[in-house]
């Protein structure tokens, strides 16, 4: 399945957003996620199915100021 993750094309076989985060090394990291411009809360990731062509954004919080 072809996806875009943070603007980078990726070819990966994955079922859910939670699976994708684990496969990409985010595991239990505190991140914000969006699929096709729609915010996906952490509580919904395990049930959020990923489809071919989806655009996924994974954002980590910034520290400092």
mmCIF file of C-alpha atoms in Angstrom:
data_model
loop_
_atom_site.group_PDB
_atom_site.id
_atom_site.type_symbol
_atom_site.label_atom_id
_atom_site.label_comp_id
_atom_site.label_asym_id
_atom_site.label_seq_id
_atom_site.Cartn_x
_atom_site.Cartn_y
_atom_site.Cartn_z
ATOM 1 C CA UNK A 1 0.000 0.000 0.000
ATOM 2 C CA UNK A 2 1.313 3.424 -0.926
ATOM 3 C CA UNK A 3 1.031 6.178 1.688
ATOM 4 C CA UNK A 4 2.469 9.604 2.318
ATOM 5 C CA UNK A 5 3.890 10.061 5.803
ATOM 6 C CA UNK A 6 4.863 13.642 6.614
ATOM 7 C CA UNK A 7 5.070 14.283 2.871
ATOM 8 C CA UNK A 8 7.356 11.300 2.193
ATOM 9 C CA UNK A 9 6.081 8.497 -0.075
ATOM 10 C CA UNK A 10 6.151 5.129 1.693
ATOM 11 C CA UNK A 11 5.182 1.649 0.503
ATOM 12 C CA UNK A 12 4.126 -0.407 3.536
ATOM 13 C CA UNK A 13 1.576 -3.099 4.340
ATOM 14 C CA UNK A 14 -0.231 -1.990 7.476
ATOM 15 C CA UNK A 15 -3.754 -2.242 8.882
ATOM 16 C CA UNK A 16 -4.309 0.534 11.380
ATOM 17 C CA UNK A 17 -2.818 3.858 12.343
ATOM 18 C CA UNK A 18 -1.512 2.292 15.582
ATOM 19 C CA UNK A 19 0.265 -0.429 13.543
ATOM 20 C CA UNK A 20 1.822 2.228 11.334
ATOM 21 C CA UNK A 21 3.134 4.230 14.296
ATOM 22 C CA UNK A 22 4.665 1.102 15.795
ATOM 23 C CA UNK A 23 6.266 0.082 12.483
ATOM 24 C CA UNK A 24 7.729 3.572 12.003
ATOM 25 C CA UNK A 25 9.306 3.584 15.482
ATOM 26 C CA UNK A 26 6.880 5.892 17.271
ATOM 27 C CA UNK A 27 5.588 3.164 19.610
ATOM 28 C CA UNK A 28 4.301 4.830 22.769
ATOM 29 C CA UNK A 29 5.702 8.276 21.878
ATOM 30 C CA UNK A 30 3.468 11.273 22.572
ATOM 31 C CA UNK A 31 2.579 12.454 19.079
ATOM 32 C CA UNK A 32 -0.356 14.076 17.309
ATOM 33 C CA UNK A 33 -1.696 12.316 14.234
ATOM 34 C CA UNK A 34 -3.852 13.279 11.274
ATOM 35 C CA UNK A 35 -5.019 11.243 8.289
ATOM 36 C CA UNK A 36 -6.037 13.135 5.163
ATOM 37 C CA UNK A 37 -6.230 16.324 7.199
ATOM 38 C CA UNK A 38 -8.460 14.814 9.910
ATOM 39 C CA UNK A 39 -7.099 14.755 13.483
ATOM 40 C CA UNK A 40 -7.045 11.233 14.933
ATOM 41 C CA UNK A 41 -6.868 11.094 18.748
ATOM 42 C CA UNK A 42 -4.610 8.524 20.416
ATOM 43 C CA UNK A 43 -7.658 6.647 21.720
ATOM 44 C CA UNK A 44 -8.899 6.017 18.139
ATOM 45 C CA UNK A 45 -5.637 4.920 16.490
ATOM 46 C CA UNK A 46 -6.013 1.181 17.159
ATOM 47 C CA UNK A 47 -9.334 1.137 15.289
ATOM 48 C CA UNK A 48 -8.478 3.665 12.563
ATOM 49 C CA UNK A 49 -8.023 1.709 9.308
ATOM 50 C CA UNK A 50 -5.378 2.955 6.885
ATOM 51 C CA UNK A 51 -6.180 2.884 3.152
ATOM 52 C CA UNK A 52 -4.008 3.019 0.052
ATOM 53 C CA UNK A 53 -3.224 6.629 -0.845
ATOM 54 C CA UNK A 54 -3.790 8.071 2.642
ATOM 55 C CA UNK A 55 -1.777 11.136 3.686
ATOM 56 C CA UNK A 56 -0.602 10.799 7.275
ATOM 57 C CA UNK A 57 0.961 13.477 9.450
ATOM 58 C CA UNK A 58 2.778 12.590 12.672
ATOM 59 C CA UNK A 59 3.826 15.552 14.784
ATOM 60 C CA UNK A 60 5.892 15.497 17.974
ATOM 61 C CA UNK A 61 5.556 18.268 20.545
ATOM 62 C CA UNK A 62 8.271 20.934 20.506
ATOM 63 C CA UNK A 63 10.057 22.086 23.646
ATOM 64 C CA UNK A 64 11.721 25.366 24.346
ATOM 65 C CA UNK A 65 10.699 28.800 23.363
#
